[in-house]
Short mmCIF file of C-alpha atoms and ligand atoms in Angstrom, two decimals:
data_model
loop_
_atom_site.label_atom_id
_atom_site.label_comp_id
_atom_site.label_asym_id
_atom_site.label_seq_id
_atom_site.Cartn_x
_atom_site.Cartn_y
_atom_site.Cartn_z
CA MET A 1 0.00 0.00 0.00
CA ARG A 2 1.31 3.39 -0.95
CA VAL A 3 -0.11 6.57 0.59
CA ARG A 4 0.63 10.05 -0.69
CA VAL A 5 -0.28 13.16 1.31
CA LEU A 6 -1.80 15.52 -1.24
CA GLY A 7 -2.57 18.16 1.40
CA SER A 8 -1.83 18.25 5.12
CA CYS A 9 -3.49 21.40 6.46
CA ALA A 10 -7.07 21.99 7.59
CA GLY A 11 -9.54 24.11 5.63
CA GLY A 12 -7.90 27.40 4.68
CA GLY A 13 -4.47 25.88 4.17
CA LEU A 14 -1.25 27.67 5.02
CA PRO A 15 -1.00 30.59 4.56
CA GLN A 16 -4.72 31.18 4.96
CA TRP A 17 -5.81 34.17 2.85
CA ASN A 18 -7.36 36.16 5.71
CA CYS A 19 -4.89 35.22 8.43
CA GLY A 20 -2.05 37.37 9.67
CA GLY A 21 -1.04 34.97 12.42
CA PRO A 22 2.62 34.03 12.82
CA ASN A 23 2.43 30.76 10.84
CA SER A 24 0.63 32.34 7.89
CA GLN A 25 2.98 35.33 7.87
CA ARG A 26 6.07 33.15 7.97
CA ALA A 27 4.72 30.86 5.26
CA ARG A 28 4.02 33.90 3.06
CA ALA A 29 7.54 35.16 3.66
CA GLY A 30 9.04 31.85 2.53
CA ASP A 31 10.38 30.82 5.94
CA PRO A 32 11.74 27.29 5.38
CA ALA A 33 10.59 26.21 8.86
CA VAL A 34 6.95 26.97 7.95
CA PRO A 35 6.41 25.65 4.42
CA PRO A 36 3.09 26.33 2.69
CA ARG A 37 0.52 23.57 2.92
CA THR A 38 -2.63 22.79 1.02
CA GLN A 39 -5.98 21.56 2.32
CA PRO A 40 -6.49 17.99 3.53
CA SER A 41 -6.44 15.01 1.19
CA LEU A 42 -4.66 11.67 0.73
CA ALA A 43 -4.13 9.48 -2.33
CA ILE A 44 -3.81 5.71 -1.93
CA SER A 45 -2.74 2.90 -4.25
CA THR A 46 -1.44 -0.66 -4.13
CA ASP A 47 0.55 -0.67 -7.36
CA GLY A 48 1.34 3.02 -7.92
CA GLU A 49 -0.65 2.72 -11.16
CA ARG A 50 -4.24 3.30 -10.08
CA TRP A 51 -5.19 5.56 -7.20
CA SER A 52 -8.09 6.54 -4.99
CA ILE A 53 -8.41 9.85 -3.16
CA LEU A 54 -9.54 10.28 0.44
CA ASN A 55 -11.47 13.56 0.63
CA ALA A 56 -11.54 16.13 -2.15
CA SER A 57 -10.05 19.41 -0.99
CA PRO A 58 -10.56 22.80 -2.64
CA ASP A 59 -6.87 22.58 -3.65
CA ILE A 60 -7.25 19.35 -5.61
CA ARG A 61 -6.44 20.91 -8.96
CA ASP A 62 -2.99 22.01 -7.83
CA GLN A 63 -2.48 18.83 -5.82
CA LEU A 64 -3.07 16.71 -8.92
CA THR A 65 -0.78 18.90 -11.01
CA ARG A 66 2.00 18.25 -8.51
CA PHE A 67 1.45 14.49 -8.36
CA PRO A 68 2.48 12.57 -11.52
CA GLY A 69 0.77 9.38 -10.25
CA LEU A 70 -2.60 10.95 -11.03
CA HIS A 71 -1.77 12.58 -14.34
CA PRO A 72 -3.76 11.47 -17.41
CA ARG A 73 -2.09 9.02 -19.80
CA PRO A 74 -0.24 10.98 -22.49
CA GLY A 75 -2.46 11.73 -25.46
CA THR A 76 -5.63 10.64 -23.65
CA ARG A 77 -8.13 11.78 -21.04
CA ASP A 78 -7.61 8.57 -19.11
CA VAL A 79 -6.89 9.45 -15.48
CA PRO A 80 -5.90 6.55 -13.18
CA LEU A 81 -8.40 7.54 -10.48
CA ASP A 82 -10.84 4.90 -9.22
CA THR A 83 -12.69 6.31 -6.21
CA VAL A 84 -13.00 9.60 -4.34
CA VAL A 85 -14.02 8.77 -0.76
CA LEU A 86 -15.60 11.37 1.54
CA THR A 87 -15.46 11.01 5.33
CA SER A 88 -17.78 13.96 6.03
CA ALA A 89 -19.68 16.77 4.31
CA GLU A 90 -17.22 19.43 5.55
CA LEU A 91 -16.51 21.89 2.76
CA ASP A 92 -12.74 21.40 2.96
CA HIS A 93 -13.40 17.71 2.23
CA VAL A 94 -15.91 18.06 -0.60
CA ILE A 95 -15.36 21.26 -2.60
CA GLY A 96 -12.78 19.40 -4.70
CA LEU A 97 -15.60 17.38 -6.25
CA LEU A 98 -16.73 20.52 -8.07
CA VAL A 99 -13.17 21.02 -9.29
CA LEU A 100 -13.19 17.46 -10.73
CA ARG A 101 -16.40 18.02 -12.65
CA GLU A 102 -15.03 17.99 -16.21
CA ALA A 103 -15.23 14.22 -16.44
CA LEU A 104 -17.00 11.74 -14.21
CA SER A 105 -14.64 8.87 -14.94
CA TYR A 106 -14.37 7.91 -11.26
CA ARG A 107 -16.73 6.92 -8.48
CA VAL A 108 -17.60 8.99 -5.41
CA LEU A 109 -18.24 7.07 -2.20
CA SER A 110 -19.61 8.33 1.12
CA THR A 111 -22.19 7.39 3.70
CA HIS A 112 -25.82 7.87 2.76
CA TRP A 113 -26.08 10.77 5.25
CA VAL A 114 -23.20 12.66 3.66
CA ARG A 115 -24.50 12.06 0.13
CA GLU A 116 -28.05 13.11 0.90
CA ALA A 117 -27.11 16.10 3.08
CA ILE A 118 -24.92 17.56 0.36
CA LEU A 119 -27.14 16.77 -2.62
CA GLU A 120 -30.33 17.96 -0.92
CA HIS A 121 -28.98 21.36 0.06
CA ASN A 122 -26.41 22.18 -2.61
CA ALA A 123 -27.60 22.07 -6.20
CA ALA A 124 -24.12 22.33 -7.73
CA TRP A 125 -23.07 18.95 -6.32
CA ARG A 126 -25.95 17.26 -8.19
CA LEU A 127 -23.56 17.22 -11.14
CA LEU A 128 -21.99 14.24 -9.41
CA GLU A 129 -25.18 12.37 -8.55
CA ALA A 130 -24.77 9.68 -11.22
CA VAL A 131 -21.37 8.52 -9.98
CA TRP A 132 -21.97 9.02 -6.25
CA GLY A 133 -22.65 5.82 -4.33
CA SER A 134 -23.14 5.32 -0.63
CA THR A 135 -22.19 2.48 1.62
CA PRO A 136 -23.35 1.60 5.16
CA LEU A 137 -21.05 1.78 8.18
CA ASP A 138 -18.83 -1.21 8.94
CA ILE A 139 -19.39 -2.94 5.59
CA PRO A 140 -16.38 -3.75 3.39
CA VAL A 141 -16.32 -2.29 -0.09
CA SER A 142 -13.63 -2.39 -2.78
CA LEU A 143 -11.89 0.93 -3.10
CA ASP A 144 -10.11 0.33 -6.36
CA ARG A 145 -11.20 -1.19 -9.65
CA ASN A 146 -9.08 -4.32 -9.09
CA GLY A 147 -10.38 -4.99 -5.59
CA ALA A 148 -6.90 -4.89 -4.05
CA LEU A 149 -7.93 -2.45 -1.33
CA GLU A 150 -10.85 -3.07 0.98
CA ALA A 151 -12.36 -0.01 2.65
CA ARG A 152 -14.95 0.42 5.34
CA PHE A 153 -16.38 3.38 7.18
CA PHE A 154 -16.50 3.38 10.96
CA PRO A 155 -18.47 5.92 12.98
CA VAL A 156 -16.81 8.62 15.05
CA ALA A 157 -18.51 11.28 17.21
CA PRO A 158 -20.70 13.22 14.74
CA LYS A 159 -20.16 16.86 13.85
CA VAL A 160 -22.65 18.51 11.53
CA PRO A 161 -20.79 20.97 9.27
CA GLY A 162 -21.53 24.62 10.03
CA TYR A 163 -23.33 25.23 6.71
CA LEU A 164 -25.74 22.34 7.40
CA ARG A 165 -26.62 23.31 10.95
CA GLU A 166 -30.41 23.53 11.33
CA LEU A 167 -30.74 21.73 7.98
CA ALA A 168 -29.48 18.29 8.98
CA LYS A 169 -29.46 16.36 12.24
CA PRO A 170 -26.37 14.59 13.59
CA HIS A 171 -26.31 10.87 12.86
CA ALA A 172 -23.84 8.01 13.20
CA GLU A 173 -23.03 8.50 9.50
CA THR A 174 -22.33 12.26 9.74
CA THR A 175 -18.61 11.93 10.45
CA VAL A 176 -16.71 8.73 9.82
CA GLY A 177 -13.26 7.29 9.89
CA LEU A 178 -12.03 5.08 7.08
CA ARG A 179 -10.26 1.74 7.45
CA VAL A 180 -8.35 0.56 4.39
CA VAL A 181 -6.85 -2.92 4.20
CA GLU A 182 -4.67 -4.26 1.43
CA ARG A 183 -6.25 -7.65 0.74
CA GLU A 184 -3.06 -9.41 -0.26
CA THR A 185 -0.84 -8.35 2.64
CA GLY A 186 -3.34 -7.41 5.35
CA ALA A 187 -1.62 -4.01 5.74
CA ARG A 188 -4.12 -1.70 7.43
CA MET A 189 -4.51 2.05 7.50
CA ALA A 190 -6.93 4.26 9.46
CA PHE A 191 -7.88 7.76 8.35
CA VAL A 192 -9.68 10.02 10.82
CA PRO A 193 -9.36 13.66 9.78
CA GLY A 194 -12.20 14.82 12.03
CA LEU A 195 -12.03 13.52 15.59
CA LYS A 196 -14.12 15.13 18.30
CA ALA A 197 -13.66 12.45 20.96
CA LEU A 198 -11.47 9.42 21.38
CA ASP A 199 -14.12 6.89 22.44
CA SER A 200 -13.22 3.23 22.95
CA ALA A 201 -14.49 2.05 19.54
CA THR A 202 -12.51 4.73 17.72
CA LEU A 203 -9.45 3.95 19.77
CA ALA A 204 -9.77 0.25 18.92
CA GLU A 205 -9.91 1.12 15.20
CA LEU A 206 -6.84 3.30 15.49
CA ALA A 207 -4.96 0.72 17.56
CA ALA A 208 -5.61 -2.07 15.05
CA ALA A 209 -4.08 -0.10 12.15
CA ASP A 210 -0.43 -0.29 11.08
CA LEU A 211 -0.59 3.30 9.85
CA ARG A 212 -2.95 6.06 10.92
CA PHE A 213 -3.66 9.65 9.94
CA VAL A 214 -5.44 11.50 12.73
CA ASP A 215 -7.06 14.90 13.28
CA GLY A 216 -4.31 17.32 14.37
CA THR A 217 -6.33 20.52 13.91
CA PHE A 218 -5.41 22.24 17.17
CA PHE A 219 -2.47 21.85 19.53
CA SER A 220 -4.49 23.23 22.44
CA GLU A 221 -8.13 23.86 23.31
CA ASP A 222 -8.09 27.68 23.17
CA GLU A 223 -5.58 28.25 20.39
CA LEU A 224 -7.93 29.91 17.91
CA ARG A 225 -9.09 32.52 20.42
CA ALA A 226 -5.65 34.15 20.46
CA LEU A 227 -6.16 35.20 16.83
CA ARG A 228 -9.94 35.37 16.67
CA PRO A 229 -11.38 36.80 19.89
CA GLY A 230 -14.56 35.00 20.86
CA ALA A 231 -13.74 31.94 18.74
CA PRO A 232 -15.03 28.61 20.10
CA GLY A 233 -12.70 26.07 21.68
CA ALA A 234 -11.26 23.11 19.79
CA ARG A 235 -13.80 20.57 21.08
CA ALA A 236 -16.78 22.82 20.32
CA MET A 237 -15.44 22.93 16.75
CA GLY A 238 -15.33 19.13 16.63
CA HIS A 239 -11.61 18.65 17.11
CA LEU A 240 -9.90 16.94 20.02
CA PRO A 241 -6.75 18.97 20.71
CA ILE A 242 -3.30 17.39 20.63
CA THR A 243 -2.44 18.38 24.21
CA GLY A 244 -4.25 19.30 27.44
CA PRO A 245 -6.73 17.30 29.51
CA GLU A 246 -8.14 14.29 27.60
CA SER A 247 -6.33 15.17 24.41
CA SER A 248 -4.92 12.92 21.69
CA LEU A 249 -1.12 12.89 21.83
CA ALA A 250 -0.48 10.78 24.92
CA THR A 251 -2.94 8.12 23.74
CA LEU A 252 -1.68 8.02 20.17
CA ALA A 253 1.90 7.79 21.35
CA GLU A 254 1.11 4.42 22.98
CA LEU A 255 -0.20 2.79 19.80
CA PRO A 256 1.93 0.39 17.77
CA GLY A 257 2.76 1.21 14.16
CA ARG A 258 3.02 4.68 12.68
CA THR A 259 0.88 7.73 13.46
CA PHE A 260 0.71 11.05 11.64
CA TYR A 261 -1.25 14.16 12.45
CA LEU A 262 -3.11 15.66 9.49
CA HIS A 263 -5.61 18.53 9.02
CA MET A 264 -3.60 21.03 11.08
CA ASN A 265 -5.20 24.45 11.39
CA ASN A 266 -3.01 27.40 10.39
CA THR A 267 -2.86 28.43 14.06
CA ASN A 268 -1.26 25.15 15.15
CA PRO A 269 2.29 25.74 16.44
CA ILE A 270 3.45 22.31 15.18
CA LEU A 271 3.35 23.80 11.65
CA ASP A 272 6.59 25.54 12.64
CA ARG A 273 9.14 22.75 12.27
CA ASP A 274 11.47 24.45 14.77
CA SER A 275 8.87 24.93 17.50
CA PRO A 276 9.00 23.21 20.90
CA GLU A 277 5.47 21.96 20.17
CA ALA A 278 6.65 20.14 17.00
CA ALA A 279 9.54 18.71 19.02
CA ARG A 280 7.14 17.52 21.71
CA VAL A 281 5.10 15.59 19.15
CA ALA A 282 8.21 14.11 17.53
CA ALA A 283 9.63 13.12 20.92
CA VAL A 284 6.83 10.61 21.49
CA GLY A 285 7.15 9.14 18.00
CA VAL A 286 4.17 10.78 16.33
CA GLY A 287 4.72 12.27 12.87
CA ILE A 288 3.34 15.45 11.33
CA ALA A 289 2.16 14.87 7.77
CA PHE A 290 3.36 17.29 5.11
CA ASP A 291 2.36 17.91 1.52
CA GLY A 292 4.03 15.45 -0.84
CA MET A 293 4.92 12.96 1.93
CA GLU A 294 4.73 9.33 0.83
CA ILE A 295 4.48 6.22 2.98
CA GLU A 296 4.91 2.62 1.84
CA LEU A 297 3.17 0.08 4.01
C1 LIG B 301 -13.63 21.63 10.38
O1 LIG B 301 -12.73 20.84 10.13
O2 LIG B 301 -14.04 21.79 11.53
C2 LIG B 301 -14.27 22.38 9.28
O3 LIG B 301 -13.64 22.12 8.08
C3 LIG B 301 -14.35 23.81 9.61
C4 LIG B 301 -14.98 24.58 8.50
O4 LIG B 301 -16.18 24.60 8.38
O5 LIG B 301 -14.23 25.19 7.73
MN1 LIG B 302 -11.87 20.73 8.22
#
């Protein structure tokens, strides 16, 4: 199994257009310790020939330009993309579908809740209706055309995206994690870009994986407030912080295999490679995903 990080930041990316915080300013200035990052997405393959994409970020056009594995075959419009999987209806995970609208030569896969919530309230996404399938929780489904990768959604604590509040009710299918297993080798990956709480079922999913990508939005509960007075805390925004009481780092550090934080908000101090916060994460063996990173499993 080969995993490529197409984008490692949360919605907004780094620098974020309206943000004058230290990370965004340093990224704009070309500081090598704070490299620019695009919005969250992974690509996954078994053979490096055909790929699937986990969440479609608003930056997908540039992400695909930078990644030769997903370029069309020369002289054709044949793109080696099998499935685009969505783990929620959050805009930073789904806007990329509108960018990929020129050809519907791939399949979109989400839970029924995510499909219906988006299609019912957002006419533009109906362009994708014909290729958009849904699958129940905890049921295996082939991710790629050859059936080499088996995927299944598992529920995590639901967070209704801000734009759907009052339009849709939280449900077990609102926010999911994705388990991907390579059928031939049994290699297992877990992808949880939105994690509000580390309940025992979610922890068991993470623990059973050889490789995991986990919500690293905020380093601490009140981080956003420093830049945006009155902003809600991390948990109220649906993101378990990395540190502080009942946070993620200490638990993730105990798990076997490899762990990477993904979906960092532009306020997160770990985006500065030279920061003590980045060192603290590295010291317990947890990685920080970056754009263009590739992992072989
Ligand atoms: C999130 O991850 O919480 C959302 O993407 C925030 C948003 O609505 O931009
Ligand atoms: Mn997000």
